[in-house]
C-alpha atoms as a printed R data frame, in Angstrom:
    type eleno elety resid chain resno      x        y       z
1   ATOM     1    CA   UNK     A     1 21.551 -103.844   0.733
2   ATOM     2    CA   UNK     A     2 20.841 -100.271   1.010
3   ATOM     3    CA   UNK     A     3 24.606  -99.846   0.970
4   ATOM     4    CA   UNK     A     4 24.523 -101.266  -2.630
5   ATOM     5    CA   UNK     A     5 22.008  -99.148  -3.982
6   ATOM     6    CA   UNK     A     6 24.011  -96.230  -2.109
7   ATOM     7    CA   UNK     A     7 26.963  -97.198  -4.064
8   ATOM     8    CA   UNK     A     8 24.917  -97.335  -7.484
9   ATOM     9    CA   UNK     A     9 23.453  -93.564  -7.258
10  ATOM    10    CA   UNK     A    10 27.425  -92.518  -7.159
11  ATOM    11    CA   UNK     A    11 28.530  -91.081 -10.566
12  ATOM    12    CA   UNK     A    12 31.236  -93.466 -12.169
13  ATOM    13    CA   UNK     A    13 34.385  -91.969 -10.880
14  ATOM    14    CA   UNK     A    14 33.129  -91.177  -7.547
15  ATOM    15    CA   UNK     A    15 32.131  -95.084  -7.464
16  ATOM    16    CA   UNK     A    16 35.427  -96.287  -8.508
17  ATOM    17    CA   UNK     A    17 37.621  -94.099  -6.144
18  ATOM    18    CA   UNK     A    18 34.843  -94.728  -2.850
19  ATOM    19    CA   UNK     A    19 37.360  -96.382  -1.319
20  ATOM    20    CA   UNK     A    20 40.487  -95.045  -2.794
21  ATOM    21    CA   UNK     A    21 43.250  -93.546  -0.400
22  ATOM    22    CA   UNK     A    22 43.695  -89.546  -0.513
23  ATOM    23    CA   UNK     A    23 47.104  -90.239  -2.386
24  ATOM    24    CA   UNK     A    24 44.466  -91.550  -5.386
25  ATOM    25    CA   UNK     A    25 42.066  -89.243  -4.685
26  ATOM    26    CA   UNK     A    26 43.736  -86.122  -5.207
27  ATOM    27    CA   UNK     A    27 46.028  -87.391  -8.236
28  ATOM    28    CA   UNK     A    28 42.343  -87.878 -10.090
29  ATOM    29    CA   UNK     A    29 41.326  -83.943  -8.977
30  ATOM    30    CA   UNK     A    30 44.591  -83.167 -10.061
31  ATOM    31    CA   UNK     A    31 43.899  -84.708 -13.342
32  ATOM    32    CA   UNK     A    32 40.491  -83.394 -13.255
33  ATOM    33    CA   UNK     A    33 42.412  -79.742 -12.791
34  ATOM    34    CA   UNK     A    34 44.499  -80.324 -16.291
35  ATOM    35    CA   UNK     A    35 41.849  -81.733 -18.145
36  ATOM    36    CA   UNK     A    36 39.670  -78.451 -17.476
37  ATOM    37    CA   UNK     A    37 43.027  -76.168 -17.822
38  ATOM    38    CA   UNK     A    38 43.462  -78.251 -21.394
39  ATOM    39    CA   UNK     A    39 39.787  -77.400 -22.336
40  ATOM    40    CA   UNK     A    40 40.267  -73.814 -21.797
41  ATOM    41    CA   UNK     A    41 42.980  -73.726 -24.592
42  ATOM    42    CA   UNK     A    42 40.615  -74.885 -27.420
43  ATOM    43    CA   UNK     A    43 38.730  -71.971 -28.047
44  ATOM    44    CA   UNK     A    44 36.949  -69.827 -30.378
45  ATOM    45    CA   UNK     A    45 38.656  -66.320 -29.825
46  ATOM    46    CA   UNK     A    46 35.710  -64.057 -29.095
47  ATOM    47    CA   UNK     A    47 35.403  -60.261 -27.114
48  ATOM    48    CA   UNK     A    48 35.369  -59.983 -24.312
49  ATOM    49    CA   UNK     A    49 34.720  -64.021 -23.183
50  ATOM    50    CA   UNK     A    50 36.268  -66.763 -25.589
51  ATOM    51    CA   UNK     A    51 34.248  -69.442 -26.817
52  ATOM    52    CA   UNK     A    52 35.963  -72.811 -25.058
53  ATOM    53    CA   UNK     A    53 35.462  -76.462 -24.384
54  ATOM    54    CA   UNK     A    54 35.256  -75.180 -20.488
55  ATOM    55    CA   UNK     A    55 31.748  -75.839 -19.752
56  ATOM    56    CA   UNK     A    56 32.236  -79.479 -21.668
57  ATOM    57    CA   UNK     A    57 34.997  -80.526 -19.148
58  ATOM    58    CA   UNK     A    58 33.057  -79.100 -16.126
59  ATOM    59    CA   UNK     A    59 29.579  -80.778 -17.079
60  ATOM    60    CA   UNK     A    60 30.874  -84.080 -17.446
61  ATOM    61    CA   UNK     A    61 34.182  -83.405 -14.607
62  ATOM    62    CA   UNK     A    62 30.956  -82.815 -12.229
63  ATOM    63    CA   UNK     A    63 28.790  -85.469 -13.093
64  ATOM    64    CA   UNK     A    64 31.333  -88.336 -13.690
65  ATOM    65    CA   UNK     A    65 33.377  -87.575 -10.596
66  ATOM    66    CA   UNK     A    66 30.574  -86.280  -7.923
67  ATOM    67    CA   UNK     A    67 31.297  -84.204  -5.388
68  ATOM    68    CA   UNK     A    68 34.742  -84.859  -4.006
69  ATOM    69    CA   UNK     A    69 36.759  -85.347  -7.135
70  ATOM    70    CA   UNK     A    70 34.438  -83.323  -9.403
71  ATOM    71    CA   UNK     A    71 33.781  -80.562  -7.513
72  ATOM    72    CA   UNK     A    72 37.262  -80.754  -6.492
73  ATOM    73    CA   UNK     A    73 38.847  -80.952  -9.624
74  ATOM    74    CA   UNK     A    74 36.756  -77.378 -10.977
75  ATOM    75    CA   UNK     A    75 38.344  -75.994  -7.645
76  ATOM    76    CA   UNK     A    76 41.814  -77.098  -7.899
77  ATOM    77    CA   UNK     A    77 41.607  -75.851 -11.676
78  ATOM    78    CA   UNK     A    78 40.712  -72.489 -10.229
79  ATOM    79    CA   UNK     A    79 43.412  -72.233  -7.108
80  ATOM    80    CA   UNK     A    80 45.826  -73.149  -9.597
81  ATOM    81    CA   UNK     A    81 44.747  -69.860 -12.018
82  ATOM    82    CA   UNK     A    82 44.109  -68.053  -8.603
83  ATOM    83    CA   UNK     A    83 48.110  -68.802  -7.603
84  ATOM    84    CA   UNK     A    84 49.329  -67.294 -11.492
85  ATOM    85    CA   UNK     A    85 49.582  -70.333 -13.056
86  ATOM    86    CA   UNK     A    86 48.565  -69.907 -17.097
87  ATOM    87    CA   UNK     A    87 45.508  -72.473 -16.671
88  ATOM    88    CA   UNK     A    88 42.669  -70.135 -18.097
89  ATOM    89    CA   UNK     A    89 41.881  -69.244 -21.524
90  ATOM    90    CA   UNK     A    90 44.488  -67.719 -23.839
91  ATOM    91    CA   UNK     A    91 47.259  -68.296 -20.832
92  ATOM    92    CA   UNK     A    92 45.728  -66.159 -18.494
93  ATOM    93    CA   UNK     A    93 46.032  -66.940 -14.623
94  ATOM    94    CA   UNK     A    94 44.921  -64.183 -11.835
95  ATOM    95    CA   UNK     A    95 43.978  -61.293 -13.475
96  ATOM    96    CA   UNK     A    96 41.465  -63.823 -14.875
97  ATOM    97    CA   UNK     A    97 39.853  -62.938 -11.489
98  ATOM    98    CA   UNK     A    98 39.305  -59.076 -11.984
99  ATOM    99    CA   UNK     A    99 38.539  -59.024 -15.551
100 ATOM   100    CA   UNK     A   100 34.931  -59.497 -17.660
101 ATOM   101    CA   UNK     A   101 35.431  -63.559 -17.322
102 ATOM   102    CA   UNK     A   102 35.456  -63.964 -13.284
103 ATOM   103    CA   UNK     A   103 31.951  -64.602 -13.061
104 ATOM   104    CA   UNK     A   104 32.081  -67.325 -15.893
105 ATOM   105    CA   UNK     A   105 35.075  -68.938 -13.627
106 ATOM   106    CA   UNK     A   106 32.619  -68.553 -10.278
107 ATOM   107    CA   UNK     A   107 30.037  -70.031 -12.694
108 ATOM   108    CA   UNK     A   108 32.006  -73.234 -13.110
109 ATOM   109    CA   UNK     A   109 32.228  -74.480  -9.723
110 ATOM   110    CA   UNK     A   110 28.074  -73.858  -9.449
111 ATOM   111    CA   UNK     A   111 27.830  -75.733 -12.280
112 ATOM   112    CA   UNK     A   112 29.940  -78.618 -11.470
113 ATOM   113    CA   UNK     A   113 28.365  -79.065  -8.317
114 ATOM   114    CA   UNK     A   114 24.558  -79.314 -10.000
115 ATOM   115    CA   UNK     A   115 26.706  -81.629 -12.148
116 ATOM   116    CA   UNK     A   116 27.460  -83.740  -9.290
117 ATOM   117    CA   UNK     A   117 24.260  -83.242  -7.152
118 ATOM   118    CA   UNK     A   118 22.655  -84.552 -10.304
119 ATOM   119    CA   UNK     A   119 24.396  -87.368 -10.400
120 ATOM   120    CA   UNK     A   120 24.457  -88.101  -7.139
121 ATOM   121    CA   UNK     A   121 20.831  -88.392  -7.321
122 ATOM   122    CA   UNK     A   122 20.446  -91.111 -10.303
123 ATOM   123    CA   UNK     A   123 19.322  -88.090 -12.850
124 ATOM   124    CA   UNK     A   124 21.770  -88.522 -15.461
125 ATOM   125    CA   UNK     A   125 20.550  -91.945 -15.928
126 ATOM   126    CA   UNK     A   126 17.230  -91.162 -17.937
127 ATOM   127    CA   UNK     A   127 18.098  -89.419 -21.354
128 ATOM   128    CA   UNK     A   128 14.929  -86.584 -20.612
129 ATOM   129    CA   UNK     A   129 16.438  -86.018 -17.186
130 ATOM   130    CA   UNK     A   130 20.058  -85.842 -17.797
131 ATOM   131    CA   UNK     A   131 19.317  -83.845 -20.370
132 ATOM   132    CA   UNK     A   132 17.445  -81.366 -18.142
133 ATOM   133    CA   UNK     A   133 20.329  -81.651 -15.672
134 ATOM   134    CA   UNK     A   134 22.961  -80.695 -17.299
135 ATOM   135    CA   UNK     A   135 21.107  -78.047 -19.253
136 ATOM   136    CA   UNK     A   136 20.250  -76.589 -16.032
137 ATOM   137    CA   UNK     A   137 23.932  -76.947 -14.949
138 ATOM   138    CA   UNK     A   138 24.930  -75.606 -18.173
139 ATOM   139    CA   UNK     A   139 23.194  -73.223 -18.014
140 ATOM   140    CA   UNK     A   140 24.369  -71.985 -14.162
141 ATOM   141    CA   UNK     A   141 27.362  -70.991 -15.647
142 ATOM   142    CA   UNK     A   142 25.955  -67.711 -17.161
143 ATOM   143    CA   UNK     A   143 23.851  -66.281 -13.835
144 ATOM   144    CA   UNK     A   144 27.371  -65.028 -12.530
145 ATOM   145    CA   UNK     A   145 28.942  -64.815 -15.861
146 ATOM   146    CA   UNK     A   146 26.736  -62.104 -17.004
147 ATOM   147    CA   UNK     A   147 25.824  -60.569 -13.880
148 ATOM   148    CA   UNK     A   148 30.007  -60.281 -13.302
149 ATOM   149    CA   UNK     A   149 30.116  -58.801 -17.086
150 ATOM   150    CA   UNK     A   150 27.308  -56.304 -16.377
151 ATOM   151    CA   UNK     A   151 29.977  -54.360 -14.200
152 ATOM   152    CA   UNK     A   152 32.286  -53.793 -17.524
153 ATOM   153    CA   UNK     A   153 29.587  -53.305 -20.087
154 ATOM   154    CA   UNK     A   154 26.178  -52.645 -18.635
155 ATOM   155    CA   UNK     A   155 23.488  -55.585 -18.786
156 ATOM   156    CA   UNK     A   156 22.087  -55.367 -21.952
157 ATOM   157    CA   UNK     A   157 25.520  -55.772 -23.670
158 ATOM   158    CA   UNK     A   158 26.227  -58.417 -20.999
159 ATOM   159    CA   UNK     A   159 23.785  -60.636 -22.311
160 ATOM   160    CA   UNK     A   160 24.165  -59.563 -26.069
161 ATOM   161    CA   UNK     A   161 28.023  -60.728 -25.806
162 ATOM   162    CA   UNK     A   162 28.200  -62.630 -22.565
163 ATOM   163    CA   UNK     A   163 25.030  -65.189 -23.820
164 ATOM   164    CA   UNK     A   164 23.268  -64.756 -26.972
165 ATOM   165    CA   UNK     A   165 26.882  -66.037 -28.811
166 ATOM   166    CA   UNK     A   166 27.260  -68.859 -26.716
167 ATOM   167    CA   UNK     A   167 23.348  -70.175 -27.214
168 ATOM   168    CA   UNK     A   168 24.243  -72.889 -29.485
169 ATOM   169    CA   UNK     A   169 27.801  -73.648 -28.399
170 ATOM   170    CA   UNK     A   170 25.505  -74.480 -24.955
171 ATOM   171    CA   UNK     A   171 23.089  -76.920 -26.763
172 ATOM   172    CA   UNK     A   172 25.803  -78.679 -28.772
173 ATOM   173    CA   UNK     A   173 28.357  -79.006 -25.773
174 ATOM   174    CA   UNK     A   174 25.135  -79.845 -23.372
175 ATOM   175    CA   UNK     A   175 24.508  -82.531 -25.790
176 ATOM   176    CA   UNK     A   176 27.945  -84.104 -26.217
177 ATOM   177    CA   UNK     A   177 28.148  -83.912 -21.836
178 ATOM   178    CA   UNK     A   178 25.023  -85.852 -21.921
179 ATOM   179    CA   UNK     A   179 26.087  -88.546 -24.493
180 ATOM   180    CA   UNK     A   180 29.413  -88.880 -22.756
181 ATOM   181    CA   UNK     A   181 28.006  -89.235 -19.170
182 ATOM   182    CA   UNK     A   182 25.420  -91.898 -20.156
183 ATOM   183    CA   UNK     A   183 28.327  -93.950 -22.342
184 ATOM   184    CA   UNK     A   184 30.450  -93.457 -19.605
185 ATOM   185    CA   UNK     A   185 28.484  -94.329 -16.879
186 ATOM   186    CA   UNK     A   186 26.531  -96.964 -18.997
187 ATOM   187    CA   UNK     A   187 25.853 -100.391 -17.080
């Protein structure tokens, strides 16, 4: 029995591929991987960090796959940029790593994982919690986003261009994770 209410806290994905061989397991991160690296291409072009679907995919890559595939799939996305493949915004692969955006990259995997964790722990299944959630996940994304950008442009201007523009970008792609995770996860 407690097995089955184990098996219930496990985001959707995570539940589905439990018992799934590796072979399965990493063809869904792999997936996972495109569907962020696809995200980064829709973007608003913006100086010096683009406006993209990004944090969309990692919110709800997170929270419907958990920790294995999830978290796996934001890492995967970022080996694959790390090895000079054109998976980041605009094309760009490593130098991705040295420039004003690495901390936003970092920032995806720490929000993922709260993504997951949340998840993991039944909070995405209340609207008032899963909306906290993955507003606090969301929001994770910027701690090493604008701390990274404060190197290039002092800390001020970090957070004049590295958050105040993305403020409502946040709310509305917080909102659409949170509506996708509770129709996807629905029961």
């Amino acid at each position: 029995m407690l097995k089955f209410f184990a098996a219930l806290r496990q985001p959707l994905l995570a539940r589905q591929l439990a018992n799934a061989s590796w072979m399965t397991k990493a063809v869904a991160i792999l997936i996972g991987s495109l569907v962020l690296a696809a995200s980064a291409q829709i973007q608003v072009p913006m100086y010096p960090v683009p406006m993209t679907m990004q944090t969309y995919a990692v919110l709800i890559i997170g929270a419907l796959g958990g920790r294995v595939i999830g978290v796996g799939a934001i890492a995967a996305y970022l080996l694959e940029g790390a090895m000079g493949l054109p998976v980041f915004a605009g094309g760009a692969s490593t130098a991705a790593f040295f420039g004003p955006t690495a901390g936003f990259l970092i920032g995806f995997l720490i929000s993922g994982a709260l993504a997951a964790f949340a998840a993991e722990r039944g909070l995405l299944r209340g609207w008032v919690s899963a909306i906290a959630a993955l507003t606090v996940a969301h929001l994770a994304v910027f701690i090493p986003g604008v701390l990274w950008l404060s190197t290039f442009v002092g800390f001020e201007k970090a957070i004049a261009v590295g958050f105040v523009p993305f403020i409502a970008g946040t709310v509305l792609k917080t909102g659409l994770a949170v509506l996708t995770v509770r129709k996807a996860d629905a029961r």
